[in-house]
Amino acid sequence: VPCWLSVQVGTEPELSPRQRITSVPMAISAERLTDSHQISPHNLIKNGSFESWSWGTSAAPDGWTLAGGGETAAKNTTHVEYGLAAVDLNAPLNADSNLRQGVLVISAAQNTTFRGKKVTFVCRVRASVAGRVRLLVDDGSTSSVSPTHSGSGAYEMLTVTHTIDAAAT
């Protein structure tokens, strides 16, 4: 069900335009880290709704990197489930191509706070080829992957939960 945010000051008419409230790819952690420190569930992904494209609509969206081999990215405003845009990732057959983002939220000294804790990455993905799309969380020591997309051509929810390794970098 679409939700919209609007602003009205006193008895004045509602300001426009309304802003659609959307969900975006998220990495969250709600676990208690220590007796005195807790990370609230929040989005650690930058530009998860793919709305910023400073390098043009034929490049990776802001905050994201194309890596692997021969893949291309393009801004898509036609097949969008949430937000204003999606990203089309086209890769050569049998290529290990990906769209990635490093999540740097704490300093090296604070890195131990996350060790042993769980993070979850959730993303709605649309794919037309079975087994070609999955999510991966890599902490520099170990990694976890989601099940792959069925290739149905419809949006599917992919989820991966990963426990940050004691030797995570």
Coordinates of N, CA, C and O in Angstrom, one line a residue:
V1 N 0.8 -1.2 0.0 CA 0.0 0.0 0.0 C 0.9 1.2 0.0 O 1.7 1.4 0.9
P2 N 0.8 2.1 -1.0 CA 1.6 3.3 -1.0 C 1.3 4.2 0.2 O 0.1 4.4 0.5
C3 N 2.3 4.8 0.7 CA 2.2 5.8 1.8 C 2.8 7.1 1.4 O 3.9 7.1 0.7
W4 N 2.2 8.2 1.8 CA 2.7 9.5 1.4 C 2.9 10.4 2.6 O 2.2 10.3 3.5
L5 N 3.9 11.3 2.6 CA 4.2 12.2 3.6 C 3.8 13.6 3.1 O 4.2 14.0 2.0
S6 N 3.0 14.3 3.9 CA 2.6 15.6 3.5 C 2.8 16.5 4.7 O 2.9 16.1 5.9
V7 N 3.0 17.8 4.4 CA 3.2 18.8 5.5 C 2.1 19.9 5.4 O 1.8 20.4 4.3
Q8 N 1.6 20.2 6.6 CA 0.6 21.3 6.6 C 1.0 22.1 7.9 O 1.2 21.6 9.0
V9 N 1.1 23.4 7.7 CA 1.4 24.3 8.8 C 0.1 25.1 9.3 O -0.5 25.8 8.5
G10 N -0.3 24.8 10.5 CA -1.5 25.5 11.1 C -2.7 25.2 10.2 O -3.0 24.1 9.9
T11 N -3.4 26.3 9.9 CA -4.6 26.1 9.1 C -4.3 26.4 7.6 O -5.3 26.4 6.8
E12 N -3.1 26.6 7.2 CA -2.7 26.8 5.8 C -3.0 25.5 5.0 O -3.0 24.4 5.6
P13 N -3.1 25.7 3.7 CA -3.3 24.5 2.8 C -2.1 23.6 2.9 O -1.0 24.0 3.2
E14 N -2.3 22.3 2.6 CA -1.2 21.3 2.6 C -0.2 21.8 1.6 O -0.5 22.2 0.5
L15 N 1.1 21.7 1.9 CA 2.2 22.0 1.0 C 2.3 20.9 0.0 O 2.0 19.7 0.3
S16 N 2.8 21.2 -1.2 CA 3.0 20.2 -2.2 C 4.4 20.3 -2.8 O 5.0 21.3 -2.6
P17 N 5.0 19.3 -3.4 CA 4.3 18.0 -3.6 C 4.4 17.1 -2.4 O 5.2 17.3 -1.5
R18 N 3.5 16.1 -2.3 CA 3.6 15.1 -1.3 C 4.9 14.2 -1.6 O 5.2 14.1 -2.8
Q19 N 5.5 13.6 -0.6 CA 6.6 12.7 -0.8 C 6.2 11.3 -0.5 O 5.7 11.0 0.5
R20 N 6.4 10.4 -1.5 CA 6.1 9.0 -1.3 C 7.1 8.4 -0.3 O 8.3 8.6 -0.5
I21 N 6.7 7.7 0.6 CA 7.5 6.9 1.6 C 7.8 5.6 1.0 O 6.8 4.8 0.7
T22 N 9.0 5.2 0.8 CA 9.4 4.0 0.2 C 10.3 3.1 1.0 O 10.9 3.6 2.0
S23 N 10.5 1.9 0.7 CA 11.5 1.1 1.3 C 12.6 0.9 0.4 O 12.5 1.1 -0.9
V24 N 13.8 0.7 0.9 CA 15.0 0.6 0.1 C 15.9 -0.6 0.6 O 15.6 -1.1 1.7
P25 N 16.9 -1.0 -0.2 CA 17.8 -2.0 0.3 C 18.4 -1.6 1.7 O 18.7 -0.5 1.9
M26 N 18.4 -2.6 2.6 CA 18.8 -2.2 4.0 C 19.8 -3.2 4.5 O 19.8 -4.4 4.3
A27 N 20.8 -2.7 5.3 CA 21.6 -3.5 6.2 C 21.3 -3.1 7.6 O 21.4 -1.9 7.9
I28 N 20.8 -4.0 8.4 CA 20.4 -3.5 9.7 C 21.0 -4.4 10.8 O 21.4 -5.5 10.6
S29 N 21.1 -3.9 12.0 CA 21.6 -4.6 13.1 C 20.8 -4.1 14.3 O 20.8 -2.9 14.6
A30 N 20.1 -5.0 15.0 CA 19.3 -4.6 16.1 C 19.8 -5.3 17.4 O 19.2 -5.1 18.4
E31 N 20.9 -6.0 17.3 CA 21.3 -6.8 18.5 C 22.0 -5.8 19.5 O 22.6 -4.8 19.1
R32 N 21.9 -6.2 20.7 CA 22.5 -5.4 21.8 C 24.0 -5.7 21.7 O 24.5 -6.9 21.6
L33 N 24.9 -4.7 21.6 CA 26.3 -4.9 21.4 C 27.0 -5.0 22.7 O 27.9 -5.9 22.9
T34 N 26.8 -4.2 23.7 CA 27.3 -4.3 25.0 C 26.3 -3.7 26.0 O 25.2 -3.3 25.5
D35 N 26.5 -3.8 27.2 CA 25.5 -3.3 28.2 C 25.3 -1.8 28.0 O 24.3 -1.3 28.3
S36 N 26.3 -1.1 27.5 CA 26.2 0.4 27.4 C 26.0 0.9 26.0 O 25.9 2.1 25.8
H37 N 26.1 0.0 25.0 CA 26.0 0.4 23.6 C 25.1 -0.4 22.8 O 25.2 -1.7 22.9
Q38 N 24.2 0.1 22.1 CA 23.3 -0.6 21.2 C 23.2 0.1 19.9 O 23.1 1.3 19.9
I39 N 23.2 -0.6 18.8 CA 22.9 -0.1 17.5 C 21.5 -0.2 17.2 O 21.0 -1.3 17.2
S40 N 20.8 0.9 16.9 CA 19.4 0.8 16.5 C 19.3 0.3 15.1 O 20.2 0.5 14.3
P41 N 18.2 -0.4 14.8 CA 18.0 -0.8 13.4 C 18.0 0.5 12.5 O 17.3 1.4 12.8
H42 N 18.9 0.5 11.5 CA 18.9 1.6 10.6 C 19.6 1.2 9.3 O 20.2 0.1 9.3
N43 N 19.4 2.0 8.3 CA 19.9 1.7 7.0 C 21.4 2.1 6.9 O 21.7 3.2 7.1
L44 N 22.3 1.1 6.7 CA 23.7 1.4 6.5 C 24.1 1.6 5.1 O 25.2 1.9 4.7
I45 N 23.1 1.4 4.1 CA 23.4 1.5 2.7 C 23.1 2.9 2.3 O 22.1 3.5 2.6
K46 N 24.0 3.4 1.5 CA 23.9 4.8 0.9 C 23.3 4.7 -0.4 O 23.6 3.8 -1.2
N47 N 22.3 5.6 -0.7 CA 21.6 5.6 -2.0 C 21.0 4.3 -2.4 O 21.1 3.8 -3.5
G48 N 20.4 3.7 -1.4 CA 19.7 2.4 -1.6 C 18.5 2.4 -2.5 O 18.1 1.4 -3.1
S49 N 18.0 3.6 -2.7 CA 16.8 3.7 -3.6 C 17.2 4.1 -5.0 O 16.4 4.4 -5.9
F50 N 18.6 4.2 -5.3 CA 19.1 4.5 -6.6 C 18.6 5.8 -7.2 O 18.4 5.8 -8.4
E51 N 18.5 6.8 -6.4 CA 17.9 8.1 -6.9 C 19.0 9.0 -7.3 O 18.8 10.0 -8.0
S52 N 20.3 8.8 -6.9 CA 21.4 9.7 -7.2 C 22.3 9.1 -8.2 O 22.8 8.0 -8.0
W53 N 22.5 9.8 -9.4 CA 23.3 9.3 -10.5 C 24.3 10.4 -11.0 O 24.2 10.9 -12.1
S54 N 25.2 10.8 -10.1 CA 26.1 12.0 -10.5 C 26.9 11.7 -11.7 O 27.3 12.7 -12.4
W55 N 27.2 10.5 -12.0 CA 28.1 10.1 -13.1 C 27.3 9.8 -14.4 O 27.9 9.3 -15.4
G56 N 26.0 10.1 -14.4 CA 25.2 9.8 -15.5 C 24.4 8.6 -15.4 O 24.7 7.7 -14.6
T57 N 23.3 8.5 -16.2 CA 22.4 7.3 -16.1 C 22.9 6.1 -16.8 O 22.2 5.1 -16.8
S58 N 24.1 6.1 -17.3 CA 24.7 4.9 -17.9 C 25.9 4.4 -17.1 O 26.7 3.6 -17.5
A59 N 26.0 4.9 -15.9 CA 27.0 4.5 -14.9 C 26.4 3.9 -13.7 O 25.2 4.0 -13.5
A60 N 27.2 3.4 -12.8 CA 26.7 2.9 -11.5 C 26.1 4.1 -10.7 O 26.6 5.2 -10.8
P61 N 25.0 3.9 -10.0 CA 24.5 5.0 -9.1 C 25.5 5.4 -8.1 O 26.4 4.6 -7.7
D62 N 25.3 6.6 -7.5 CA 26.2 7.1 -6.5 C 26.3 6.1 -5.3 O 25.3 5.6 -4.9
G63 N 27.6 5.9 -4.9 CA 27.8 5.0 -3.7 C 28.0 3.6 -4.1 O 28.3 2.8 -3.3
W64 N 27.7 3.2 -5.4 CA 27.8 1.8 -5.8 C 28.9 1.7 -6.8 O 29.3 2.6 -7.5
T65 N 29.5 0.5 -6.9 CA 30.6 0.2 -7.9 C 30.3 -1.0 -8.7 O 29.8 -2.0 -8.1
L66 N 30.5 -0.9 -10.0 CA 30.4 -2.1 -10.8 C 31.8 -2.9 -10.7 O 32.8 -2.3 -10.8
A67 N 31.7 -4.2 -10.5 CA 32.9 -5.0 -10.4 C 32.7 -6.4 -10.9 O 31.6 -6.9 -10.8
G68 N 33.6 -6.9 -11.5 CA 33.5 -8.3 -12.0 C 34.1 -8.4 -13.4 O 35.2 -8.7 -13.6
G69 N 33.3 -8.0 -14.4 CA 33.8 -8.1 -15.8 C 32.8 -7.9 -16.8 O 32.0 -8.7 -17.1
G70 N 32.8 -6.7 -17.4 CA 32.0 -6.5 -18.6 C 30.6 -6.0 -18.3 O 29.8 -5.9 -19.3
E71 N 30.2 -5.9 -17.1 CA 28.8 -5.5 -16.8 C 28.6 -4.0 -17.1 O 29.5 -3.2 -17.1
T72 N 27.3 -3.7 -17.3 CA 26.9 -2.3 -17.5 C 25.8 -2.0 -16.6 O 25.0 -2.9 -16.3
A73 N 25.6 -0.7 -16.2 CA 24.5 -0.3 -15.4 C 23.7 0.8 -16.1 O 24.3 1.5 -16.9
A74 N 22.5 0.9 -15.9 CA 21.7 1.9 -16.4 C 20.5 2.3 -15.5 O 19.9 1.4 -14.8
K75 N 20.2 3.6 -15.4 CA 19.1 4.0 -14.6 C 17.8 3.6 -15.2 O 17.6 3.7 -16.4
N76 N 16.9 3.0 -14.5 CA 15.6 2.5 -15.0 C 14.5 3.2 -14.2 O 14.4 3.1 -13.0
T77 N 13.7 4.0 -14.9 CA 12.5 4.6 -14.3 C 11.2 4.0 -14.7 O 10.1 4.5 -14.4
T78 N 11.3 2.9 -15.5 CA 10.1 2.3 -16.0 C 9.6 1.1 -15.1 O 8.5 1.0 -14.7
H79 N 10.5 0.2 -14.7 CA 10.2 -0.9 -13.9 C 10.7 -0.7 -12.5 O 11.7 -1.3 -12.0
V80 N 10.0 0.2 -11.8 CA 10.4 0.6 -10.4 C 9.3 0.1 -9.4 O 8.1 0.4 -9.7
E81 N 9.7 -0.6 -8.4 CA 8.8 -1.1 -7.4 C 8.6 -0.1 -6.3 O 7.5 0.2 -5.9
Y82 N 9.7 0.5 -5.8 CA 9.7 1.5 -4.8 C 10.6 2.6 -5.1 O 11.7 2.4 -5.8
G83 N 10.4 3.8 -4.7 CA 11.3 4.9 -5.0 C 11.1 5.5 -6.4 O 10.0 5.2 -7.0
L84 N 12.0 6.2 -6.8 CA 11.9 6.9 -8.1 C 12.7 6.2 -9.2 O 12.5 6.5 -10.4
A85 N 13.6 5.3 -8.9 CA 14.4 4.6 -9.9 C 14.9 3.2 -9.4 O 14.8 2.9 -8.3
A86 N 15.3 2.5 -10.4 CA 15.9 1.1 -10.2 C 17.2 1.1 -11.0 O 17.4 2.1 -11.8
V87 N 18.0 0.1 -10.8 CA 19.2 0.0 -11.7 C 19.1 -1.3 -12.5 O 18.8 -2.3 -11.9
D88 N 19.4 -1.2 -13.8 CA 19.5 -2.3 -14.6 C 20.9 -2.7 -14.7 O 21.8 -1.9 -15.0
L89 N 21.2 -4.0 -14.3 CA 22.6 -4.5 -14.4 C 22.6 -5.6 -15.5 O 21.9 -6.6 -15.4
N90 N 23.4 -5.3 -16.5 CA 23.5 -6.3 -17.6 C 24.9 -6.8 -17.6 O 25.9 -6.1 -17.6
A91 N 25.0 -8.2 -17.6 CA 26.3 -8.8 -17.5 C 26.5 -9.9 -18.6 O 25.5 -10.5 -19.0
P92 N 27.7 -10.1 -19.1 CA 27.9 -11.2 -20.0 C 27.5 -12.5 -19.4 O 27.7 -12.7 -18.2
L93 N 27.1 -13.5 -20.2 CA 26.7 -14.8 -19.7 C 27.9 -15.4 -19.0 O 29.0 -15.3 -19.5
N94 N 27.7 -16.1 -17.9 CA 28.7 -16.8 -17.1 C 29.8 -15.8 -16.5 O 30.8 -16.3 -16.1
A95 N 29.5 -14.5 -16.5 CA 30.5 -13.6 -15.9 C 30.1 -13.4 -14.4 O 29.0 -13.5 -14.0
D96 N 31.1 -13.3 -13.6 CA 30.9 -13.0 -12.1 C 30.9 -11.5 -12.0 O 31.8 -10.9 -11.6
S97 N 29.7 -10.9 -12.3 CA 29.6 -9.5 -12.3 C 28.8 -9.1 -11.1 O 27.9 -9.8 -10.6
N98 N 29.0 -7.8 -10.6 CA 28.2 -7.4 -9.5 C 28.2 -5.9 -9.3 O 29.0 -5.2 -9.9
L99 N 27.2 -5.5 -8.6 CA 27.0 -4.1 -8.2 C 27.3 -4.1 -6.7 O 26.6 -4.9 -5.9
R100 N 28.3 -3.4 -6.2 CA 28.6 -3.5 -4.8 C 28.7 -2.2 -4.1 O 28.9 -1.2 -4.7
Q101 N 28.7 -2.3 -2.7 CA 28.9 -1.1 -1.9 C 29.6 -1.5 -0.6 O 29.1 -2.5 0.0
G102 N 30.6 -0.8 -0.3 CA 31.3 -1.0 1.0 C 30.6 -0.2 2.0 O 30.2 0.9 1.8
V103 N 30.3 -0.8 3.2 CA 29.7 -0.1 4.3 C 30.7 0.2 5.4 O 31.2 -0.7 6.0
L104 N 31.1 1.4 5.4 CA 32.1 1.8 6.4 C 31.3 2.7 7.4 O 31.1 3.9 7.2
V105 N 31.0 2.2 8.6 CA 30.2 2.9 9.5 C 30.9 3.2 10.8 O 30.5 4.0 11.6
I106 N 32.1 2.5 11.1 CA 32.8 2.7 12.3 C 34.3 2.7 12.0 O 34.7 2.3 11.0
S107 N 35.0 3.2 13.0 CA 36.5 3.2 12.8 C 37.1 1.9 13.1 O 36.4 1.0 13.6
A108 N 38.4 1.7 12.8 CA 39.0 0.4 13.0 C 39.0 0.1 14.5 O 38.9 -1.1 14.9
A109 N 39.1 1.1 15.4 CA 39.1 0.9 16.8 C 37.8 0.4 17.3 O 37.7 -0.4 18.3
Q110 N 36.7 0.8 16.6 CA 35.4 0.4 17.0 C 34.9 -0.9 16.3 O 33.9 -1.5 16.6
N111 N 35.8 -1.4 15.4 CA 35.4 -2.6 14.6 C 35.0 -3.8 15.5 O 34.1 -4.6 15.1
T112 N 35.7 -3.9 16.6 CA 35.4 -5.1 17.5 C 33.9 -5.0 18.0 O 33.4 -6.1 18.4
T113 N 33.3 -3.9 18.0 CA 31.9 -3.8 18.4 C 31.0 -4.7 17.6 O 30.0 -5.3 18.1
F114 N 31.2 -4.8 16.3 CA 30.4 -5.6 15.4 C 30.8 -7.1 15.4 O 29.9 -7.9 15.0
R115 N 31.9 -7.4 15.8 CA 32.4 -8.8 15.7 C 31.4 -9.7 16.5 O 31.1 -9.4 17.7
G116 N 31.0 -10.8 15.9 CA 30.0 -11.7 16.6 C 28.6 -11.3 16.5 O 27.7 -12.0 16.9
K117 N 28.3 -10.1 15.9 CA 26.9 -9.7 15.7 C 26.4 -10.0 14.4 O 27.1 -10.2 13.4
K118 N 25.1 -10.0 14.2 CA 24.4 -10.3 12.9 C 24.0 -9.0 12.2 O 23.6 -8.1 12.8
V119 N 24.2 -9.0 10.9 CA 23.7 -8.0 10.0 C 22.8 -8.7 9.0 O 23.0 -9.8 8.6
T120 N 21.8 -8.0 8.6 CA 20.9 -8.5 7.6 C 20.7 -7.6 6.4 O 20.6 -6.4 6.6
F121 N 20.8 -8.1 5.2 CA 20.7 -7.2 4.0 C 19.5 -7.8 3.3 O 19.4 -9.0 3.0
V122 N 18.5 -6.9 2.9 CA 17.3 -7.3 2.3 C 17.1 -6.4 1.1 O 17.3 -5.2 1.1
C123 N 16.8 -7.0 -0.1 CA 16.6 -6.2 -1.3 C 15.5 -6.8 -2.2 O 15.4 -8.1 -2.3
R124 N 14.7 -6.0 -2.8 CA 13.7 -6.5 -3.8 C 14.4 -6.4 -5.1 O 15.0 -5.4 -5.5
V125 N 14.4 -7.6 -5.8 CA 15.2 -7.7 -7.0 C 14.3 -8.3 -8.1 O 13.5 -9.2 -7.8
R126 N 14.5 -7.8 -9.3 CA 13.7 -8.3 -10.5 C 14.8 -8.9 -11.4 O 15.7 -8.2 -11.8
A127 N 14.6 -10.1 -11.9 CA 15.5 -10.8 -12.8 C 14.7 -11.7 -13.8 O 13.7 -12.2 -13.4
S128 N 15.3 -11.8 -15.0 CA 14.6 -12.6 -16.0 C 15.3 -13.9 -16.2 O 14.9 -14.7 -17.0
V129 N 16.5 -14.2 -15.5 CA 17.2 -15.4 -15.7 C 17.4 -16.0 -14.3 O 17.9 -15.4 -13.4
A130 N 17.0 -17.3 -14.2 CA 17.1 -18.0 -12.9 C 18.6 -18.2 -12.5 O 19.5 -18.4 -13.3
G131 N 18.9 -18.0 -11.2 CA 20.2 -18.3 -10.7 C 21.3 -17.3 -10.9 O 22.4 -17.5 -10.6
R132 N 20.9 -16.1 -11.5 CA 21.9 -15.1 -11.9 C 22.1 -14.0 -10.8 O 23.0 -13.3 -10.9
V133 N 21.1 -13.9 -9.9 CA 21.1 -12.8 -9.0 C 21.0 -13.3 -7.5 O 20.2 -14.2 -7.2
R134 N 21.9 -12.8 -6.7 CA 21.9 -13.1 -5.3 C 22.5 -12.0 -4.5 O 23.2 -11.1 -5.1
L135 N 22.3 -11.9 -3.2 CA 23.0 -10.9 -2.4 C 24.1 -11.6 -1.6 O 24.1 -12.8 -1.3
L136 N 25.1 -10.8 -1.3 CA 26.3 -11.3 -0.6 C 26.7 -10.3 0.4 O 26.8 -9.1 0.1
V137 N 27.0 -10.8 1.6 CA 27.7 -9.9 2.6 C 29.0 -10.5 2.9 O 29.1 -11.7 3.2
D138 N 30.1 -9.7 2.8 CA 31.4 -10.2 3.0 C 32.1 -9.2 4.0 O 32.1 -8.0 3.8
D139 N 32.6 -9.8 5.1 CA 33.2 -8.9 6.2 C 34.7 -8.9 6.1 O 35.4 -8.4 7.0
G140 N 35.3 -9.4 5.0 CA 36.7 -9.4 4.8 C 37.3 -10.7 5.3 O 38.5 -10.9 5.1
S141 N 36.6 -11.5 6.0 CA 37.1 -12.7 6.6 C 36.2 -13.9 6.1 O 36.7 -14.9 5.7
T142 N 34.9 -13.7 6.3 CA 33.9 -14.7 5.9 C 32.8 -14.0 5.1 O 32.7 -12.8 5.1
S143 N 32.0 -14.8 4.4 CA 30.8 -14.2 3.7 C 29.6 -15.1 3.8 O 29.7 -16.3 4.1
S144 N 28.5 -14.6 3.5 CA 27.2 -15.3 3.4 C 26.5 -14.8 2.2 O 26.6 -13.7 1.8
V145 N 25.7 -15.7 1.5 CA 24.9 -15.4 0.3 C 23.5 -15.8 0.5 O 23.2 -16.7 1.3
S146 N 22.6 -15.0 -0.2 CA 21.2 -15.3 -0.2 C 20.9 -16.4 -1.2 O 21.7 -16.7 -2.1
P147 N 19.7 -17.0 -1.1 CA 19.3 -17.8 -2.3 C 19.2 -17.0 -3.5 O 19.1 -15.7 -3.4
T148 N 19.3 -17.6 -4.7 CA 19.2 -16.8 -5.9 C 17.8 -16.5 -6.3 O 16.9 -17.2 -5.9
H149 N 17.7 -15.5 -7.2 CA 16.4 -15.1 -7.8 C 15.9 -16.3 -8.7 O 16.7 -16.9 -9.4
S150 N 14.6 -16.5 -8.7 CA 14.0 -17.6 -9.6 C 14.1 -17.3 -11.1 O 13.9 -18.2 -11.9
G151 N 14.3 -16.0 -11.4 CA 14.2 -15.7 -12.9 C 12.8 -15.5 -13.4 O 12.6 -15.5 -14.6
S152 N 11.9 -15.3 -12.5 CA 10.4 -15.2 -12.9 C 10.1 -13.9 -13.7 O 9.1 -13.8 -14.3
G153 N 11.0 -12.9 -13.6 CA 10.7 -11.6 -14.2 C 9.9 -10.7 -13.3 O 9.7 -9.6 -13.7
A154 N 9.6 -11.2 -12.1 CA 8.9 -10.4 -11.1 C 9.8 -10.0 -10.0 O 10.9 -10.6 -9.8
Y155 N 9.5 -9.0 -9.2 CA 10.2 -8.6 -8.1 C 10.1 -9.7 -7.0 O 9.0 -10.2 -6.8
E156 N 11.3 -10.1 -6.4 CA 11.3 -11.1 -5.3 C 12.2 -10.5 -4.2 O 13.1 -9.7 -4.5
M157 N 11.8 -10.8 -3.0 CA 12.6 -10.4 -1.8 C 13.8 -11.3 -1.6 O 13.5 -12.5 -1.4
L158 N 15.0 -10.8 -1.7 CA 16.1 -11.6 -1.3 C 16.7 -11.1 0.0 O 16.7 -9.9 0.3
T159 N 17.1 -12.1 0.9 CA 17.6 -11.7 2.2 C 18.8 -12.6 2.5 O 18.8 -13.8 2.2
V160 N 19.8 -11.9 3.1 CA 21.0 -12.7 3.6 C 21.3 -12.1 5.0 O 21.3 -10.9 5.2
T161 N 21.5 -13.0 6.0 CA 21.9 -12.6 7.3 C 23.3 -13.2 7.5 O 23.6 -14.4 7.2
H162 N 24.2 -12.4 8.1 CA 25.6 -12.8 8.3 C 26.0 -12.4 9.7 O 25.8 -11.3 10.2
T163 N 26.7 -13.3 10.3 CA 27.4 -13.0 11.6 C 28.8 -12.6 11.3 O 29.6 -13.3 10.7
I164 N 29.1 -11.4 11.8 CA 30.4 -10.8 11.5 C 31.5 -11.6 12.3 O 31.4 -11.9 13.5
D165 N 32.5 -12.0 11.5 CA 33.5 -12.9 12.0 C 34.4 -12.2 13.0 O 34.6 -11.0 13.0
A166 N 35.0 -13.0 13.9 CA 35.9 -12.4 14.9 C 37.2 -11.8 14.3 O 37.8 -10.9 14.9
A167 N 37.5 -12.2 13.1 CA 38.7 -11.6 12.4 C 38.2 -10.6 11.3 O 39.0 -10.3 10.4
A168 N 37.0 -10.1 11.3 CA 36.5 -9.2 10.3 C 37.4 -8.0 10.2 O 37.9 -7.5 11.2
T169 N 37.5 -7.5 9.0 CA 38.2 -6.3 8.7 C 37.3 -5.2 8.3 O 37.7 -4.1 8.1

